[in-house]
Coordinates of C-alpha atoms and ligand atoms in Angstrom, one line a residue:
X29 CA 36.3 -98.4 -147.4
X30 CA 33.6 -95.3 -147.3
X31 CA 30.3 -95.6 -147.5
X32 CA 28.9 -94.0 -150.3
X33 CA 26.8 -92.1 -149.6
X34 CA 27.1 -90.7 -146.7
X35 CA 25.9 -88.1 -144.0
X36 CA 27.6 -85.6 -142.8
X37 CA 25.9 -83.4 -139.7
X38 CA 27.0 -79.9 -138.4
X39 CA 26.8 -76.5 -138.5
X40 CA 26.9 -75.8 -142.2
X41 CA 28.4 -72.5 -143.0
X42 CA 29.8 -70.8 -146.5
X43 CA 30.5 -67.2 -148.2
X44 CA 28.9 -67.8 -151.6
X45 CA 29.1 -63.9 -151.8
X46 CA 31.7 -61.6 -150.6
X47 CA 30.3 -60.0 -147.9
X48 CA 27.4 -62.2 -146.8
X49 CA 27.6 -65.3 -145.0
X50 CA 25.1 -68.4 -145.2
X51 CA 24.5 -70.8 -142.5
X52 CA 22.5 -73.7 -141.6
X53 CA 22.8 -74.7 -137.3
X54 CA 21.8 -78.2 -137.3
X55 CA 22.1 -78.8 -141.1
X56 CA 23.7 -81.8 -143.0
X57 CA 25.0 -82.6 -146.2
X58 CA 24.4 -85.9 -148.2
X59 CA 27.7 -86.8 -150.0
X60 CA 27.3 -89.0 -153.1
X61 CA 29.9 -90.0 -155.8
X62 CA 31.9 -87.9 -154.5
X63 CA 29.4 -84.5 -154.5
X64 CA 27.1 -82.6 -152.5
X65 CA 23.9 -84.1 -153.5
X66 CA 21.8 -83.1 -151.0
X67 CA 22.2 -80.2 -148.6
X68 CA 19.4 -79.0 -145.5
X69 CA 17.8 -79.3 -142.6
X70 CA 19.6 -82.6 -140.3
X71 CA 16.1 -83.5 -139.4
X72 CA 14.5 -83.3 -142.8
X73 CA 17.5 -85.1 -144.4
X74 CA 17.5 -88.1 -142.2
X75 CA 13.6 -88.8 -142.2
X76 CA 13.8 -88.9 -145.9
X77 CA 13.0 -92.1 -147.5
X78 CA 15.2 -92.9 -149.6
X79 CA 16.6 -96.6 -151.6
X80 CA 19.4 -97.0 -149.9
X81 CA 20.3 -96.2 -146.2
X82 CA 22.6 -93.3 -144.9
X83 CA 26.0 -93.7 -142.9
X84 CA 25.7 -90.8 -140.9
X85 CA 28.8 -89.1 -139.6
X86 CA 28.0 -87.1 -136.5
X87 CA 31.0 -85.7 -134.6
X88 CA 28.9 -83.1 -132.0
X89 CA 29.9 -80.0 -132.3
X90 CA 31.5 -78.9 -135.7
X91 CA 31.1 -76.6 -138.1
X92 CA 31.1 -77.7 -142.2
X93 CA 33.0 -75.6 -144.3
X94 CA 34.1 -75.6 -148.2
X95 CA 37.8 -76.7 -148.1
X96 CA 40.1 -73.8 -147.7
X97 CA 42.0 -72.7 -151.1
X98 CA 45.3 -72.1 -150.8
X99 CA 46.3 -69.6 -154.3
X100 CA 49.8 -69.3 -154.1
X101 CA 52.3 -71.3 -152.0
X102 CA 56.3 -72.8 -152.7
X103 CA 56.2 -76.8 -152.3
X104 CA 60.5 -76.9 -151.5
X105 CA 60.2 -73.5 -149.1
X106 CA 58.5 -75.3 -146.2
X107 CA 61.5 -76.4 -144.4
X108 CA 62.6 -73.0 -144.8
X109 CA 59.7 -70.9 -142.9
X110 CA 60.4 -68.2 -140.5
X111 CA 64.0 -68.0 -141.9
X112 CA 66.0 -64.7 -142.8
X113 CA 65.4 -61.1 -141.6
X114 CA 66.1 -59.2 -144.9
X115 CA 63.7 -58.3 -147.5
X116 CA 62.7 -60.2 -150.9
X117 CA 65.6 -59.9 -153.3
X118 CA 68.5 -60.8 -150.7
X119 CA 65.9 -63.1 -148.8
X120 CA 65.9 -65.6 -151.6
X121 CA 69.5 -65.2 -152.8
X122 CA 70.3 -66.4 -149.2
X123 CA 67.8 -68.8 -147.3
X124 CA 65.5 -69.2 -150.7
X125 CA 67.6 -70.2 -153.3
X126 CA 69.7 -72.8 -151.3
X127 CA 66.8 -74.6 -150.1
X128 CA 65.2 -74.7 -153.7
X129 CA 68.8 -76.1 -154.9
X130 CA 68.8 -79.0 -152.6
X131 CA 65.2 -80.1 -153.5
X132 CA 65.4 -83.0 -155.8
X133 CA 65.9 -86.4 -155.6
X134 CA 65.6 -87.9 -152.4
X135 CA 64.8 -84.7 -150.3
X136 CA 61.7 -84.1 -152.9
X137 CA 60.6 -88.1 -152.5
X138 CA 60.6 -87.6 -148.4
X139 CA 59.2 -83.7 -148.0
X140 CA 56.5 -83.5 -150.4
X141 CA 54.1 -86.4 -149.1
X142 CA 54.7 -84.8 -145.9
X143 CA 54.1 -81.4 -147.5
X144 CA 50.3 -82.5 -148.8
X145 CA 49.9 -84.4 -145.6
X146 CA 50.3 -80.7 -143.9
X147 CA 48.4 -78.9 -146.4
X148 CA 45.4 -81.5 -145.5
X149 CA 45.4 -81.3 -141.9
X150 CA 45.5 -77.6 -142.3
X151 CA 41.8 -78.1 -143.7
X152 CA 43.5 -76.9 -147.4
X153 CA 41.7 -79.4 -150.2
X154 CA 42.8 -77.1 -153.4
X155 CA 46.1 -75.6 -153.4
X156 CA 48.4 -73.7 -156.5
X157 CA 52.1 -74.3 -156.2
X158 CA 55.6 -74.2 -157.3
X159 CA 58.2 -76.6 -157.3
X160 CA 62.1 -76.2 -157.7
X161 CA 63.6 -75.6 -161.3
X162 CA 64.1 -79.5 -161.4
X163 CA 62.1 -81.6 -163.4
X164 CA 61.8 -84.3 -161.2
X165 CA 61.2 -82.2 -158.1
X166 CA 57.8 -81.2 -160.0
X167 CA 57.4 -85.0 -161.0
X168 CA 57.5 -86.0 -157.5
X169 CA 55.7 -83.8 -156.4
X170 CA 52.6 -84.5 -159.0
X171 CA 53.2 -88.3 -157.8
X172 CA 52.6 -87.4 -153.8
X173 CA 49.5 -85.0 -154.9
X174 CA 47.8 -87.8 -156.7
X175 CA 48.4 -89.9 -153.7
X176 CA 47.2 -87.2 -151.3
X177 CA 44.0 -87.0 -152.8
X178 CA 43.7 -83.5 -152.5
X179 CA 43.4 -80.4 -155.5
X180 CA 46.8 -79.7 -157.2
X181 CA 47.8 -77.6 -159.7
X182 CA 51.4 -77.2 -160.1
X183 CA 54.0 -76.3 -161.9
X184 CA 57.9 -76.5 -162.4
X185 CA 59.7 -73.2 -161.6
X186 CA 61.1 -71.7 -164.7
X187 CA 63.6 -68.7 -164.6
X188 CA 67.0 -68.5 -167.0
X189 CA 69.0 -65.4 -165.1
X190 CA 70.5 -65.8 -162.2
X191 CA 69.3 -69.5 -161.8
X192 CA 71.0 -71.7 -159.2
X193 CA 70.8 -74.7 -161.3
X194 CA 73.9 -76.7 -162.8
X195 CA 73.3 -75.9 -166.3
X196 CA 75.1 -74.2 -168.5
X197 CA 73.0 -70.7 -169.6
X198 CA 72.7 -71.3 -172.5
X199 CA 70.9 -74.6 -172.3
X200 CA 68.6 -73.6 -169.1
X201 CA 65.9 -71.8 -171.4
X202 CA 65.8 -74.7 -173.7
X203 CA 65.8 -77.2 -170.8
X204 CA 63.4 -75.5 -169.2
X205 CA 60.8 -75.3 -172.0
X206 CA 61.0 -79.0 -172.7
X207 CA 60.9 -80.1 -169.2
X208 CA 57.5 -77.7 -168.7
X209 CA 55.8 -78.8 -171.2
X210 CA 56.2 -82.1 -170.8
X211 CA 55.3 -82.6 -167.6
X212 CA 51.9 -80.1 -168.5
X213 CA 51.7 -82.8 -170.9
X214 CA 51.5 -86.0 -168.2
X215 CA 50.2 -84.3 -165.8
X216 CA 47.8 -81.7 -166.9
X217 CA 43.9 -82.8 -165.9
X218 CA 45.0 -85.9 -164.1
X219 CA 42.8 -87.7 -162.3
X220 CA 39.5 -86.1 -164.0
X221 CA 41.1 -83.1 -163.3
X222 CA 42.1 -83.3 -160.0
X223 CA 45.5 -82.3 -161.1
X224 CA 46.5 -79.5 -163.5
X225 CA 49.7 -77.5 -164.7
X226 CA 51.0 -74.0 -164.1
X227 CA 53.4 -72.3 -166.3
X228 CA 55.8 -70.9 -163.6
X229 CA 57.8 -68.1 -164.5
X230 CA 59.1 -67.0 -161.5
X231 CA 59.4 -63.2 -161.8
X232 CA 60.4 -60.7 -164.5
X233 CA 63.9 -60.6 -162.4
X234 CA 64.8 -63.6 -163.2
X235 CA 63.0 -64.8 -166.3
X236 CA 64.0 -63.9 -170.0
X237 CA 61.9 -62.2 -172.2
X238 CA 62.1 -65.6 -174.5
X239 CA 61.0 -67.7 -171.3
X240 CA 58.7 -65.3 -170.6
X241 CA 56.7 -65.5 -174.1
X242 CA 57.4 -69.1 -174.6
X243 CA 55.6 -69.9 -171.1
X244 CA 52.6 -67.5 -172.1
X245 CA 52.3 -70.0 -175.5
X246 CA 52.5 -73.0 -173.9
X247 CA 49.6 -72.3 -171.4
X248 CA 47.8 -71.2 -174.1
X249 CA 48.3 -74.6 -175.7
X250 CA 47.7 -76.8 -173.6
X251 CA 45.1 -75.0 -172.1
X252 CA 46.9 -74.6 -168.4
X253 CA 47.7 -72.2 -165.9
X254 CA 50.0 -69.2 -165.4
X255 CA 51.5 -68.6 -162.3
X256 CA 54.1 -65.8 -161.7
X257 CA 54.6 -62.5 -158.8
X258 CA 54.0 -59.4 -159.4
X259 CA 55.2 -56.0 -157.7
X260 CA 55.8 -57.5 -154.2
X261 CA 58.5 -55.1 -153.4
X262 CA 60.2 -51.8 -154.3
X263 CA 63.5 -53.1 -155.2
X264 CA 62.3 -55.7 -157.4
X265 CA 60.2 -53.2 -159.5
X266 CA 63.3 -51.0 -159.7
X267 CA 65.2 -54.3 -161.0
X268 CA 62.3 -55.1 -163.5
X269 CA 62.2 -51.1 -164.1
X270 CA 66.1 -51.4 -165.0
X271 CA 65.5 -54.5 -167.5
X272 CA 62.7 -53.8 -169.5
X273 CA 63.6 -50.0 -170.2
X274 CA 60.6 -50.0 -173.0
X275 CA 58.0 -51.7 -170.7
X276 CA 55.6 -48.6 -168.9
X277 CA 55.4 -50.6 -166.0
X278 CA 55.9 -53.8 -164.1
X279 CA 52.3 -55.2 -165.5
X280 CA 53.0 -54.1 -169.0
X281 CA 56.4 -56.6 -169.2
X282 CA 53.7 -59.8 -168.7
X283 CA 51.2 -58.1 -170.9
X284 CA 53.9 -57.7 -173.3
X285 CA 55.1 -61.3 -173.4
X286 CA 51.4 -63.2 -173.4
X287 CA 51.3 -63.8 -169.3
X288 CA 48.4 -62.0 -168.5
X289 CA 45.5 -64.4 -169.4
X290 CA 42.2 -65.3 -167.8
X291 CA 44.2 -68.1 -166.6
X292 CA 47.0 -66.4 -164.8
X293 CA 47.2 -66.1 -161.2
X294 CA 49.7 -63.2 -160.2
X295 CA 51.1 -63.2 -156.5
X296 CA 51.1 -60.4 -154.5
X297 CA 50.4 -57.2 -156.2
X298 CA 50.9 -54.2 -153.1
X299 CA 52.4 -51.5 -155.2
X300 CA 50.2 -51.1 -158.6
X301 CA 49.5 -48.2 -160.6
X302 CA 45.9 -47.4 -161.8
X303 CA 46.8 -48.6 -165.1
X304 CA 48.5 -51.5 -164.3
X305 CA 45.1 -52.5 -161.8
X306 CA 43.0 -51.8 -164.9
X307 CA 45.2 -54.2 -167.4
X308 CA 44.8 -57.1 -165.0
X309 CA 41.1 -56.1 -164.7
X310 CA 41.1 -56.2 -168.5
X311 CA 43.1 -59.7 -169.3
X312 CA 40.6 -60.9 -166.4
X313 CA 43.7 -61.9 -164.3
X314 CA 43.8 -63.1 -160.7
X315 CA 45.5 -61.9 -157.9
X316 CA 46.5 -64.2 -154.6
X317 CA 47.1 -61.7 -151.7
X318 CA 49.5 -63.2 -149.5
X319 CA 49.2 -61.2 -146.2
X320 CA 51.6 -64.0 -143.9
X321 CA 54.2 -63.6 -146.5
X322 CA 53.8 -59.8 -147.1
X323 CA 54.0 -59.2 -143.3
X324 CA 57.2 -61.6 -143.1
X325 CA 59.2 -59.8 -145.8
X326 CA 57.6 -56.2 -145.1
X327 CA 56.9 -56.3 -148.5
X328 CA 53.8 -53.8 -147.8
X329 CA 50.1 -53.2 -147.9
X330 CA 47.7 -55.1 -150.1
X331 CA 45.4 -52.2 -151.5
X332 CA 42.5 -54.8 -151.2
X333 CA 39.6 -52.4 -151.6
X334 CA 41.0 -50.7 -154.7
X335 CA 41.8 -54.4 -156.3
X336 CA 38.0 -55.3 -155.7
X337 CA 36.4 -52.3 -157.1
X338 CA 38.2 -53.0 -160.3
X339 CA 36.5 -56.4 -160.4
X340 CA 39.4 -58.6 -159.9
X341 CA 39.3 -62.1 -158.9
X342 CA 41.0 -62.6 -155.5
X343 CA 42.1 -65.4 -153.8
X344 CA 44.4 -66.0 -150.6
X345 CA 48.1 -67.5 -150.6
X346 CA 49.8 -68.6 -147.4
X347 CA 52.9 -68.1 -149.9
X348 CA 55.3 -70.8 -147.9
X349 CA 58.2 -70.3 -147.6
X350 CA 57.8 -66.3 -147.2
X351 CA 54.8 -66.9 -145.5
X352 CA 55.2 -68.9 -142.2
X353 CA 52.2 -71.3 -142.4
X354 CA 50.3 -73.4 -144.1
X355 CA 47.4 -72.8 -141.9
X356 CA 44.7 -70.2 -144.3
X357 CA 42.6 -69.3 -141.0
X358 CA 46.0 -67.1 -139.9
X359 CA 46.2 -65.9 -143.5
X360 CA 42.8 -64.5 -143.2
X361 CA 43.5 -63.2 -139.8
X362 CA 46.6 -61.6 -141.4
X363 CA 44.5 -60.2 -144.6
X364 CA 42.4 -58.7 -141.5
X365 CA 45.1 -57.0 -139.7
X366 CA 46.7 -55.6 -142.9
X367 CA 43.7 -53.6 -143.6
X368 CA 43.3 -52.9 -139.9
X369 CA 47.1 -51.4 -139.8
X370 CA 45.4 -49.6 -143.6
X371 CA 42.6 -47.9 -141.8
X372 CA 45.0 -46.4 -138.7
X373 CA 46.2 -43.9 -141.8
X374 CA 43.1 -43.9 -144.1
X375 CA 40.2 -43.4 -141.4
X376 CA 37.7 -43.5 -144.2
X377 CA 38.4 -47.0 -145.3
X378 CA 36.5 -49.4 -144.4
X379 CA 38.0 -52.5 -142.4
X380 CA 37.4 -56.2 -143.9
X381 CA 35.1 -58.2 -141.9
X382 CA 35.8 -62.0 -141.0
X383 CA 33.5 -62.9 -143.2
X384 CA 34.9 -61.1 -146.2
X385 CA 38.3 -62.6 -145.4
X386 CA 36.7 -66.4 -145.2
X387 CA 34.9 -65.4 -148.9
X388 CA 38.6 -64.9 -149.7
X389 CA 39.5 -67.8 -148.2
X390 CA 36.8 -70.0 -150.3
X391 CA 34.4 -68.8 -152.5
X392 CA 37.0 -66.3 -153.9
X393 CA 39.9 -68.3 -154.5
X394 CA 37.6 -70.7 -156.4
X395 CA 36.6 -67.9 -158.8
X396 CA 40.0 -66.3 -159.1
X397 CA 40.8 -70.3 -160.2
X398 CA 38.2 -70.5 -162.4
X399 CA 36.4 -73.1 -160.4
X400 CA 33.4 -71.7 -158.7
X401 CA 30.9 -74.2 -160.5
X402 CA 33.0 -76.8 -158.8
X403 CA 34.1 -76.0 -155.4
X404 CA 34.2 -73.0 -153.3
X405 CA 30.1 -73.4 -151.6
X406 CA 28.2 -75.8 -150.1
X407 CA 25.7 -76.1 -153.0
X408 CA 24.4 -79.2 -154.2
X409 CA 26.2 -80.3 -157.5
X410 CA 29.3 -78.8 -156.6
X411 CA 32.2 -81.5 -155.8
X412 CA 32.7 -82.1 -151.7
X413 CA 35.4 -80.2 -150.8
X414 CA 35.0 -79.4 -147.0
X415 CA 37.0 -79.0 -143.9
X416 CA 35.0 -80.6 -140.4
X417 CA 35.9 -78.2 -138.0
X418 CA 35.9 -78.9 -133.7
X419 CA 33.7 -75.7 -132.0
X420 CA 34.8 -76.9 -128.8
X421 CA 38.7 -76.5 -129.7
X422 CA 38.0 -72.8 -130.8
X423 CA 35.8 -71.8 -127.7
X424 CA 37.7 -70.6 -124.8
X425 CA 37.3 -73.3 -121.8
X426 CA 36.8 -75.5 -125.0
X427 CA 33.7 -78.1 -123.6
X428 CA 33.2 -75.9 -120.3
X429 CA 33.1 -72.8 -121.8
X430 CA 30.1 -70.8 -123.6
X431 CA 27.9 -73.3 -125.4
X432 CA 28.1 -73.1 -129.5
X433 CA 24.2 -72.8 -129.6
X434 CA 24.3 -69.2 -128.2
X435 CA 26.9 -67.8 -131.3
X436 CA 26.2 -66.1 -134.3
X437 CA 27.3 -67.6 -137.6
X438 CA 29.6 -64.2 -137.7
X439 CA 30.8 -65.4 -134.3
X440 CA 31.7 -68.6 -135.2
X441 CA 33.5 -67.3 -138.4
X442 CA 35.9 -65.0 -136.5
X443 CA 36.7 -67.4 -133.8
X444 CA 37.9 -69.8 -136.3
X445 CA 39.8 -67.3 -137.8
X446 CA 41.7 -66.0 -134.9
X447 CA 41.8 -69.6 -133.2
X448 CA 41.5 -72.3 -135.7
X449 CA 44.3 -74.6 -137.2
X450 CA 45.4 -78.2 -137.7
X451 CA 44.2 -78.7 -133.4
X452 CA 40.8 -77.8 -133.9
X453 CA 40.4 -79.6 -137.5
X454 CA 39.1 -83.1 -137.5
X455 CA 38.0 -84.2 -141.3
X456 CA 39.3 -82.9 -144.7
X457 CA 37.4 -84.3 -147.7
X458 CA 38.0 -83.5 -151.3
X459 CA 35.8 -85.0 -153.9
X460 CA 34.2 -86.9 -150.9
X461 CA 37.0 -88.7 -149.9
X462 CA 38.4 -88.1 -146.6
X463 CA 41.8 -87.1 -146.9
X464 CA 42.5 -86.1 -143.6
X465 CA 41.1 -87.2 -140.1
X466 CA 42.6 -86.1 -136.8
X467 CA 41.7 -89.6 -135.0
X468 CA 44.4 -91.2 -137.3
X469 CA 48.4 -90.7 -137.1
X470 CA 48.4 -91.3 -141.1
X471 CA 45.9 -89.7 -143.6
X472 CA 43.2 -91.8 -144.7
X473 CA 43.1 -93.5 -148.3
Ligands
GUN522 N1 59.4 -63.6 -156.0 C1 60.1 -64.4 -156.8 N2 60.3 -65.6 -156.2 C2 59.6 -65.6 -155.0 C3 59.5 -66.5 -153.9 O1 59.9 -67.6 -153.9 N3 58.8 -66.0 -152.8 C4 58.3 -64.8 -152.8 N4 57.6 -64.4 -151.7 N5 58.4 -63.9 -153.8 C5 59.1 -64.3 -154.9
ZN523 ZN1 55.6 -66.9 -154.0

């Protein structure tokens, strides 16, 4: 069992603001009930008197940081990363959709625990996913994410053209409704809300308009999530172009048909219009930028800078399977060399920093959830999401090298994001639970 409460000592570092950083060297945190109820100095926090006595968890050298969010990733494309050299639309006809096909039944019941397992000892406590068009493969996959402990909200893929399920057409958009909504209806705020649902229409390609609008109504009903991708590639907005004849754009065919909601997170988003940035801006939208994937597929260049000054709510996908790890410190590092590649051409704009990208990382795929008063920051109040991070295994020469006392919080940042990963991560808690700990072969329950 775990004490509660309990102390947890390190260097204490979050992004509550794009841009700036916030740091504490020898700080602590007091976890109780599962939240961050006290937050400061280590000193200060263990002289306290207090009624009942500390555990304290002191594991040298680490940094503390809010648990990494994870905005858009596919639960049945991990087995499938780093697979294919073509581009999106023939990518998933041929290593995508037969993968997807497959996962059900017993394949579902032995990939996802391992799948959350993964996600955990990445340092990932809240991630948004999709399942395969099955119902069960979304039901399974809710059953391994309560057990993981970590932040879930998931959905059952919905699309009705050019499916690769078994069912008749005609049926698939029925099935598909039913199936949706009740697993939104199980599942949706599990756990005191641990675990929620997300509408899934996969794309305009491959989604009716009647799935389309009847996915936008359900969310709305039930109060859920959207999750669907938007303009990732040049031949899928010529497909959607070629469909919806009427629509102005890519963006107007989800404005059209009730997807573009203050609860919709949209993937990708490299080749927007002005008008098309401004009516995501408007439905207050989010966008997951998924520079791993976008890199993979050469899908393109996230216009980041233009995104933000619009006001949008951004947040980082590793995008498995297009996307070849789970690991969110290489999809920052990506999100930095995308707008480093950027810059070569457009000298006058400016470069993200490391500690923009780990804002992304955190505090900004909390708000682009709609979760900032919960997780995101080490504040007190907020629920203990964090990931326990070993400086030694980021340092070159690891314990012989340079000691962690003489780098700047800005130092410490960037090495983690060009060197961190499951090696150098020893604790994941959500809710103050450990979920994760290196020292043990199994996650901790
Ligand atoms: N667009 C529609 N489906 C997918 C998918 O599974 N992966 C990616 N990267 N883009 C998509
Ligand atoms: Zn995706």
């Amino acid at each position: 069992m775990q004490p509660n409460p309990f102390g947890l000592r390190g260097f204490l570092i979050d992004a509550p603001d794009y841009g700036s950083l916030r740091s504490r060297r020898d700080g602590a945190l007091i976890v109780a009930d599962g939240k961050i109820a006290e937050i400061g100095d280590y000193d200060d926090l263990r002289k306290r008197q207090r009624a009942e006595p500390i555990h304290w968890i002191d594991r040298g050298a680490v940094a503390i940081f809010p648990g990494l969010i994870d905005c858009h990733a596919h639960l049945p494309q991990y087995s499938a990363v780093a697979r294919g050299e073509s581009q999106l639309l023939p990518w998933l006809r041929e290593n995508i959709f037969p993968v997807e096909r497959e996962f059900t039944g017993p394949k579902a019941r032995e990939e996802c625990p391992l799948f959350f397992h993964e996600l955990a000892r990445n340092g990932t406590t809240t991630a948004m996913l999709y399942a395969a068009i099955y119902e069960d493969s979304c039901e399974i996959g809710f059953e391994a994410a309560e057990r993981s402990g970590l932040r879930v909200i998931l959905g059952k893929m919905m699309m009705d053209l050019g499916s690769y399920g078994q069912l008749q057409p005609k049926k698939i958009l029925s099935v598909s409704l039913i199936e949706s909504e009740r697993l939104c209806r199980k599942w949706h705020g599990a756990d005191n809300g641990r675990l929620e649902y997300a509408f899934s229409p996969r794309f305009a390609v491959t989604c009716s308009e009647k799935l389309m609008r009847s996915a936008g109504e359900l969310a709305q009903r039930f109060g859920a999530y959207l999750q669907t991708h938007l303009a990732e590639n040049r031949e899928e907005i010529e497909k959607v172009h070629h469909l919806h004849m009427s629509a102005r754009d890519y963006t107007d065919v989800y404005e059209k048909y009730g997807l573009l909601t203050p609860k919709t997170m949209l993937g990708h988003c490299i080749h927007l219009s002005a008008r098309e940035i401004d009516a995501i801006a408007a439905a207050q939208s989010n966008i997951a930028h998924c520079p791993t994937s976008n890199l993979f597929l050469g899908s393109g260049l996230f216009k980041l800078d233009q995104l933000l000054k619009a006001g949008l709510a951004i947040g980082l996908g590793s995008d498995v399977g297009a996307g070849p790890e789970l690991n969110m410190w290489q999809v920052m590092r990506a999100a930095l060399d995308v707008q480093k590649v950027r810059s070569m051409s457009e000298p006058a704009l400016q470069r993200l920093r490391p500690s923009e990208a780990f804002y992304l990382a955190t505090s900004g795929g909390a708000r682009a959830l709609g979760k900032s008063a919960v997780i995101g920051s080490l504040d007190a109040g907020k629920e203990a999401d964090l990931t326990v991070v070993d400086l030694t295994a980021v340092l070159p020469y690891g314990k012989q090298g340079r000691r962690f006392d003489d780098l700047s919080t800005e130092d410490i940042v960037a090495l983690c994001i060009y060197r961190a990963g499951p090696h150098a991560n020893l604790e994941t808690y959500v809710r103050g639970k450990c979920v994760y700990r290196a020292s043990e072969a199994a996650p901790c329950q």
